[in-house]
Amino acid sequence: MNSLPPEIVVVGGSAGSVSVIIQLLEQLPQDFPFALVLVIHRQKSVPSEMDKVLGFSSNIEVIEPNDKDFVRANRIYLAPQNYHLLIEQDRTFSLDYSEAIYYSRPAIDPAFESAADVYGSRAMGILLSGANQDGSQGLAYLVQQGGRAIVQEPQSCEFPAMPLAGLQVVPQAEVAKPAELINRLFSL
Amino acid sequence: MNDGIDILPHEIDEIIQVIREQYGYDFIDYSRASFTRRVKHCMQRAGLKTMYELRYHLINEASFFAWFLQTLTVNVTEMFRDPVFYRQLRETVIPRLASYPIIKIWHAGCATGEEVYSMAILLKEAGLLDRTRIYATDINPANLEKARKGIIPLNAMKEYTANYTRSGGTEDFSSYYEAHPDHVVIRPELLQKVVFSQHNLVTDQMFNEFQLICCRNVLIYFNKNLQNRVLRLLYDSLVPLGYLALGMKESLLFMDIQAEFESINESSKIFRRKH
């Protein structure tokens, strides 16, 4: 296991994940030392105010980054609707309008992968409830690059398919119930 | 996307160099994270496992390169993509364009043309299509060939119709196309004023002056250096007080040229050249 705290935490979730994320944000202290990136499957082209919904649960504003915005610690970022979210070596966001993955854009796999490419062992990936297999390949890659993987305990999920797929590919991932996630973020 | 294909940074540089030397396309200033992803995507589609194989095919087969280019560039688009943007265009920009005797519009990076069709519909509804010239350009010749034909798969139409309505459209959307069993064809009269032609924003120069340039979700594939260069080209291609439309998450915030533009609509990313 890594001995240094994460610089970036990427949380991927689909069906059944929003309530877990809200719980996490409500418990998040004001001075957390990493960039928190939320990648949530959302219905395409339907106007979404997810940033406001999530921001309401947090003391900190939830930002939908523009292309080439800097990734900063102590910020909460939400992958914008209809774009995949990637991170460049100079620690800026790149957005990408390419094909949906598992019918989703944003998809979780590319976000995990590019966070792993940039942050290596200082990246953490968290995979939450969902009804498909997005995220598991990316989580495997993140672990391969030295990062840390946490998967929501399948029994605690409204839709366990996504965490189960994650655990199948990354059996060594830590398993956590929603209430435990906050402590995992700060435990080494 | 992973599937065992790992690419090292210097390998990507080598591929970029091969393409530049042999085919004249320059991807050096493309945003590296998405470019690398696209290369992996191509390798997966082609069943290639190593960069060595990729290099071999690129060097030895021009037809492979043609396929590679087509697959590499992102060709995803839709009609009335981001209806809020089209509503702004309808309400704010199009009425201003009406004051010009001839209206010239450039769709830079038009992909398969769906946004060009949408623009033609807006202009027709405003009674301006007859005195408009639309230049629709893309780096990818296969895209342009598709765009000229005006063919859209039938299964996309439900969403496009909803987009159209949300953009403020009140006509019968089906009057703009001819329906076939599995696809529709945009009515040719809508495309009479459109010229589709190849243009590479990275290497080609300005070729006209426009009152409106739409370059939506193209700059996201470039790094800041290239974004700056292309934005200069777009600026130079606009008449004073001409409009520039970017994608919903594209910003001029870090760009050299930012001060030369004013924001017309912050959320829809519509800007206007100041002088």
XYZ file of C-alpha atoms in Angstrom:
463
model
C 0.000 0.000 0.000
C 1.120 3.560 -0.600
C 2.574 5.615 2.169
C 1.614 8.976 0.688
C -1.862 10.466 0.644
C -3.647 10.738 -2.716
C -3.345 13.894 -4.776
C -6.412 13.022 -6.756
C -9.458 10.937 -5.911
C -11.675 9.944 -8.809
C -15.112 8.672 -7.848
C -17.044 6.783 -10.511
C -20.714 6.011 -10.075
C -23.825 5.191 -12.009
C -27.320 4.090 -11.002
C -27.674 4.231 -7.224
C -24.495 6.210 -6.648
C -25.755 9.748 -6.165
C -27.007 9.180 -2.626
C -23.634 7.673 -1.709
C -21.806 10.643 -3.182
C -24.054 13.073 -1.331
C -23.299 11.264 1.920
C -19.586 11.486 1.156
C -19.746 15.190 0.374
C -21.689 15.932 3.536
C -18.906 14.380 5.605
C -16.041 15.898 3.691
C -14.009 18.325 5.807
C -13.479 21.789 4.390
C -9.719 21.413 4.039
C -9.230 18.081 2.241
C -5.820 18.052 0.532
C -6.613 16.409 -2.836
C -8.620 17.098 -5.978
C -11.924 15.223 -5.848
C -13.273 14.321 -9.278
C -16.785 12.920 -9.645
C -17.680 10.989 -12.774
C -21.357 10.124 -12.698
C -23.285 8.551 -15.544
C -25.962 10.938 -16.625
C -28.662 10.830 -19.179
C -27.557 12.457 -22.362
C -28.898 15.820 -23.530
C -31.320 16.232 -20.661
C -30.557 19.493 -18.886
C -28.802 18.619 -15.675
C -28.237 20.592 -12.541
C -26.234 17.879 -10.861
C -23.502 20.350 -9.907
C -26.032 22.355 -7.896
C -27.605 19.246 -6.368
C -24.228 18.027 -5.185
C -23.003 21.479 -4.215
C -25.956 21.748 -1.858
C -24.609 18.759 0.093
C -21.153 20.158 0.399
C -19.519 23.131 2.044
C -17.480 23.459 -1.075
C -18.640 24.446 -4.525
C -18.926 21.654 -7.090
C -17.302 22.776 -10.337
C -17.912 21.458 -13.827
C -14.502 22.154 -15.331
C -13.995 23.826 -18.666
C -11.481 22.389 -21.063
C -7.870 23.120 -19.918
C -8.841 24.299 -16.429
C -6.167 23.451 -13.861
C -6.735 20.521 -11.528
C -6.366 21.941 -8.046
C -6.323 20.361 -4.608
C -9.202 21.093 -2.245
C -11.675 21.368 -5.121
C -14.609 19.187 -6.112
C -14.983 18.655 -9.853
C -17.908 17.071 -11.638
C -17.317 15.617 -15.109
C -19.543 17.687 -17.427
C -22.498 16.088 -19.123
C -21.720 14.805 -22.619
C -17.947 14.946 -22.300
C -15.385 12.386 -21.242
C -13.023 13.882 -18.732
C -9.278 13.390 -19.064
C -6.254 14.837 -17.316
C -3.095 16.032 -19.041
C 0.477 15.753 -17.773
C 0.481 19.492 -16.983
C -2.429 18.780 -14.634
C -5.126 20.407 -16.628
C -8.423 18.866 -17.627
C -9.033 17.895 -21.225
C -12.556 17.239 -22.345
C -13.391 14.793 -25.108
C -16.561 14.398 -27.131
C -15.814 10.963 -28.573
C -18.063 7.906 -28.592
C -20.012 7.012 -25.477
C -18.608 4.067 -23.511
C -21.200 1.708 -22.044
C -23.740 4.210 -23.398
C -22.231 6.849 -21.149
C -20.440 10.101 -21.681
C -18.858 10.889 -19.303
C -17.548 7.381 -18.797
C -15.520 6.269 -15.797
C -12.814 4.172 -17.494
C -11.063 7.022 -19.313
C -11.088 9.231 -16.194
C -9.486 6.505 -14.060
C -6.939 5.783 -16.769
C -5.797 9.304 -17.358
C -5.651 10.070 -13.626
C -3.423 7.007 -13.298
C -1.186 8.177 -16.140
C -0.616 11.538 -14.504
C -0.669 10.789 -10.775
C 0.517 7.160 -10.605
C 0.656 6.016 -6.984
C -0.902 9.298 -5.857
C -4.174 8.482 -7.611
C -7.128 6.880 -5.876
C -10.099 5.396 -7.708
C -13.428 4.711 -6.047
C -16.063 2.685 -7.874
C -19.642 2.927 -6.639
C -23.043 1.440 -7.380
C -24.032 1.025 -11.018
C -25.722 -1.279 -13.473
C -22.990 -1.879 -16.046
C -19.260 -2.534 -16.256
C -17.816 0.907 -16.788
C -14.882 1.642 -14.513
C -13.455 -1.821 -13.939
C -10.860 -1.716 -16.745
C -9.844 1.769 -15.695
C -9.586 0.736 -12.071
C -7.351 -2.189 -13.031
C -5.120 0.183 -14.967
C -4.998 2.613 -12.052
C -3.853 -0.160 -9.713
C -1.305 -1.294 -12.283
C 0.150 2.230 -12.238
C 0.483 2.039 -8.457
C -2.750 3.775 -7.481
C -5.211 2.761 -4.813
C -8.620 1.227 -5.545
C -11.738 1.213 -3.405
C -14.972 -0.477 -4.398
C -18.341 0.012 -2.740
C -19.381 -3.141 -0.918
C -21.739 -4.828 -3.400
C -24.360 -5.699 -0.732
C -24.650 -1.999 0.092
C -25.331 -1.075 -3.532
C -28.663 -0.402 -5.102
C -27.115 -1.752 -8.327
C -24.157 -4.030 -7.560
C -23.132 -4.891 -11.158
C -20.490 -2.203 -11.443
C -18.684 -2.905 -8.147
C -18.912 -6.649 -8.798
C -17.308 -6.184 -12.210
C -14.656 -4.044 -10.560
C -13.874 -6.654 -7.945
C -13.681 -9.337 -10.558
C -10.966 -7.469 -12.429
C -9.338 -5.934 -9.350
C -9.784 -8.541 -6.597
C -7.242 -6.772 -4.414
C -9.342 -3.584 -4.254
C -10.430 -2.445 -0.808
C -14.135 -2.885 -0.147
C -16.041 -0.239 1.788
C -19.585 0.549 2.841
C -20.800 4.080 2.057
C -20.332 5.225 5.657
C -16.732 4.000 5.652
C -15.667 5.844 2.512
C -14.894 9.096 4.241
C -12.374 7.435 6.578
C -10.742 5.586 3.699
C -10.051 8.886 1.992
C -7.852 9.925 4.869
C -6.340 6.590 5.919
C -2.971 5.617 4.535
C -10.125 0.821 -23.325
C -7.085 -0.690 -21.652
C -7.002 -4.212 -23.069
C -3.281 -4.594 -22.662
C -2.278 -1.835 -25.068
C 0.243 0.320 -23.272
C 1.771 3.291 -25.009
C 4.814 5.102 -23.726
C 5.142 8.852 -24.286
C 8.150 8.524 -26.618
C 6.271 5.966 -28.702
C 3.471 8.446 -29.286
C 6.083 11.000 -30.355
C 7.453 8.523 -32.878
C 4.034 7.841 -34.336
C 3.354 11.566 -34.614
C 6.650 12.012 -36.418
C 5.980 9.214 -38.904
C 2.580 10.697 -39.735
C 4.011 14.178 -40.140
C 6.877 13.147 -42.378
C 4.971 10.754 -44.537
C 1.486 12.267 -44.745
C 1.823 15.925 -43.732
C -0.665 15.865 -40.847
C 0.747 17.345 -37.657
C -0.610 16.046 -34.355
C 2.241 17.268 -32.160
C 0.111 19.909 -30.439
C -2.958 17.778 -29.984
C -4.000 17.305 -26.392
C -1.931 14.301 -25.460
C -4.353 12.458 -23.186
C -7.151 12.285 -25.731
C -4.795 11.725 -28.668
C -3.252 8.740 -26.892
C -6.707 7.413 -26.189
C -7.656 7.763 -29.848
C -4.522 5.926 -30.953
C -5.372 3.073 -28.570
C -8.917 3.099 -29.938
C -7.564 2.739 -33.497
C -5.210 -0.056 -32.475
C -8.037 -1.912 -30.819
C -10.269 -1.569 -33.859
C -7.449 -2.762 -36.115
C -6.486 -5.617 -33.803
C -2.968 -4.283 -33.301
C -1.176 -5.047 -30.058
C 2.081 -3.160 -30.272
C 3.317 0.222 -31.402
C 5.763 -1.602 -33.620
C 2.864 -3.055 -35.619
C 1.167 0.319 -35.783
C 4.321 1.972 -37.117
C 4.745 -0.770 -39.687
C 1.240 -0.322 -41.082
C 1.458 3.457 -41.066
C 4.736 3.455 -42.939
C 3.853 0.836 -45.494
C 0.162 1.222 -46.248
C -1.346 4.496 -47.378
C -4.795 2.904 -47.262
C -4.238 2.007 -43.614
C -3.364 5.626 -42.905
C -6.590 6.781 -44.563
C -8.546 4.473 -42.285
C -6.433 5.492 -39.287
C -7.051 9.206 -39.881
C -10.746 8.619 -40.178
C -10.870 6.611 -36.963
C -8.451 8.827 -35.080
C -10.373 12.045 -35.419
C -13.516 12.357 -33.360
C -16.519 12.410 -35.655
C -19.272 12.409 -33.069
C -21.838 15.120 -33.638
C -25.577 15.646 -33.662
C -28.268 17.975 -34.949
C -29.086 20.876 -32.668
C -26.445 19.630 -30.243
C -26.893 21.647 -27.034
C -30.360 23.079 -27.722
C -29.701 25.968 -25.334
C -26.911 27.097 -27.618
C -29.145 26.969 -30.673
C -31.804 28.934 -28.853
C -29.237 31.656 -28.173
C -28.152 31.594 -31.781
C -31.750 31.949 -32.906
C -32.541 34.793 -30.537
C -29.299 36.740 -30.361
C -27.017 36.110 -33.303
C -29.191 35.306 -36.319
C -31.193 38.574 -36.102
C -27.896 40.521 -36.173
C -26.728 38.610 -39.219
C -29.848 39.782 -41.042
C -28.276 43.218 -41.505
C -25.629 41.888 -43.909
C -26.488 41.684 -47.623
C -24.515 38.460 -47.888
C -24.056 36.319 -44.816
C -20.940 34.206 -44.572
C -20.644 31.459 -41.991
C -17.810 29.004 -41.360
C -18.292 25.679 -39.623
C -14.716 24.744 -38.758
C -14.395 21.056 -37.937
C -17.887 20.197 -39.116
C -17.455 16.390 -38.820
C -20.368 14.712 -40.615
C -22.327 17.938 -40.955
C -25.215 17.619 -38.505
C -24.586 21.057 -37.024
C -24.363 22.518 -40.523
C -27.801 21.128 -41.328
C -29.072 22.664 -38.106
C -27.669 26.063 -39.038
C -29.269 25.869 -42.486
C -32.618 25.193 -40.832
C -32.232 28.194 -38.504
C -31.386 30.431 -41.442
C -34.269 29.135 -43.494
C -36.681 29.782 -40.649
C -35.298 33.315 -40.341
C -35.748 33.836 -44.094
C -31.993 34.311 -44.567
C -30.843 31.105 -46.192
C -31.019 32.467 -49.744
C -28.391 35.089 -49.062
C -26.101 32.934 -46.981
C -22.917 31.049 -47.853
C -21.892 28.347 -45.422
C -18.352 27.003 -45.629
C -18.206 23.677 -43.847
C -14.718 22.297 -43.418
C -13.115 19.323 -41.784
C -9.697 17.683 -41.681
C -11.225 14.318 -42.586
C -12.317 13.778 -46.231
C -14.524 10.815 -45.300
C -16.532 13.095 -43.011
C -17.078 15.601 -45.793
C -18.267 12.924 -48.166
C -20.854 11.855 -45.604
C -21.826 15.430 -44.834
C -22.508 16.237 -48.496
C -24.967 13.384 -48.769
C -27.138 14.602 -45.907
C -27.928 11.082 -44.749
C -28.838 10.473 -41.116
C -29.713 7.121 -39.530
C -33.369 6.952 -38.621
C -32.690 5.995 -35.002
C -31.057 9.384 -34.364
C -34.102 11.372 -35.457
C -36.124 11.060 -32.283
C -33.391 12.785 -30.311
C -32.735 15.368 -33.028
C -36.414 16.234 -33.150
C -36.438 16.735 -29.385
C -33.291 18.871 -29.644
C -34.915 20.966 -32.367
C -37.985 21.616 -30.255
C -35.897 22.512 -27.221
C -33.920 24.949 -29.358
C -37.138 26.883 -29.933
C -38.097 25.296 -33.243
C -41.809 25.396 -33.972
C -42.050 24.027 -37.504
C -42.757 20.438 -38.431
C -39.229 19.012 -38.178
C -40.020 16.205 -40.595
C -40.531 18.753 -43.366
C -36.725 19.200 -43.468
C -35.957 15.672 -44.571
C -37.170 12.838 -46.704
C -37.816 9.645 -44.746
C -36.649 6.211 -45.862
C -37.040 2.893 -44.032
C -33.797 3.130 -42.061
C -32.477 6.610 -42.710
C -33.524 10.122 -43.650
C -32.051 12.494 -46.206
C -31.840 16.206 -45.497
C -33.710 18.118 -48.211
C -31.135 19.152 -50.833
C -32.456 22.720 -51.018
C -31.252 23.214 -47.423
C -27.708 22.422 -48.529
C -27.652 24.464 -51.720
C -25.744 27.254 -50.048
C -23.231 24.997 -48.334
C -19.724 24.319 -49.614
C -18.045 21.341 -47.985
C -14.276 21.345 -48.299
C -11.184 20.007 -46.612
C -9.357 22.358 -44.299
C -6.789 21.564 -41.643
C -6.914 24.077 -38.814
C -3.382 23.129 -37.815
C -1.630 23.732 -41.118
C -3.954 25.698 -43.402
C -4.465 29.442 -43.558
C -7.475 31.718 -43.441
C -9.452 31.756 -46.668
C -12.296 34.236 -46.190
C -13.958 36.653 -43.790
C -17.009 35.545 -41.865
C -19.705 37.087 -39.727
C -20.085 33.884 -37.743
C -17.691 31.031 -37.100
C -18.837 27.876 -35.350
C -15.953 25.830 -34.051
C -17.611 23.692 -31.443
C -15.792 20.945 -29.578
C -12.801 21.079 -31.885
C -10.324 23.011 -29.750
C -10.688 20.511 -26.903
C -8.500 18.131 -28.907
C -5.643 20.649 -29.025
C -3.173 21.688 -26.345
C -3.033 25.307 -25.201
C -0.290 26.183 -27.643
C -2.311 25.037 -30.632
C -5.534 26.464 -29.205
C -3.836 29.845 -29.156
C -2.710 29.526 -32.756
C -6.078 28.358 -34.029
C -7.953 31.038 -32.119
C -5.741 33.628 -33.807
C -6.676 32.120 -37.178
C -10.373 32.237 -36.268
C -10.047 35.812 -35.035
C -8.364 36.855 -38.278
C -11.157 35.145 -40.225
C -13.888 37.194 -38.542
C -15.169 40.591 -39.601
C -15.111 43.237 -36.847
C -18.034 42.426 -34.513
C -18.219 38.938 -36.005
C -19.363 36.068 -33.791
C -17.446 33.034 -32.605
C -19.256 30.018 -31.145
C -17.333 27.418 -29.142
C -18.438 24.242 -27.375
C -20.292 24.437 -24.065
C -17.186 23.650 -22.011
C -14.646 25.552 -24.068
C -13.305 28.772 -22.689
C -11.149 31.687 -23.812
C -9.995 32.166 -20.247
C -6.356 31.142 -20.668
C -6.006 32.277 -24.246
C -3.774 35.057 -25.589
C -6.635 36.418 -27.635
C -9.152 36.623 -24.821
C -9.031 40.428 -24.597
C -9.959 40.782 -28.275
C -13.326 39.153 -27.707
C -16.321 40.016 -25.622
C -18.632 37.385 -24.258
C -22.165 37.523 -25.664
C -23.521 34.577 -23.762
C -21.369 33.076 -21.037
C -23.098 29.713 -20.704
C -23.517 29.104 -24.434
C -19.940 30.210 -25.168
C -20.807 32.748 -27.835
C -18.200 35.487 -28.251
C -17.887 38.547 -30.452
C -14.793 40.050 -31.982
C -14.413 43.540 -30.520
C -12.843 45.547 -33.350
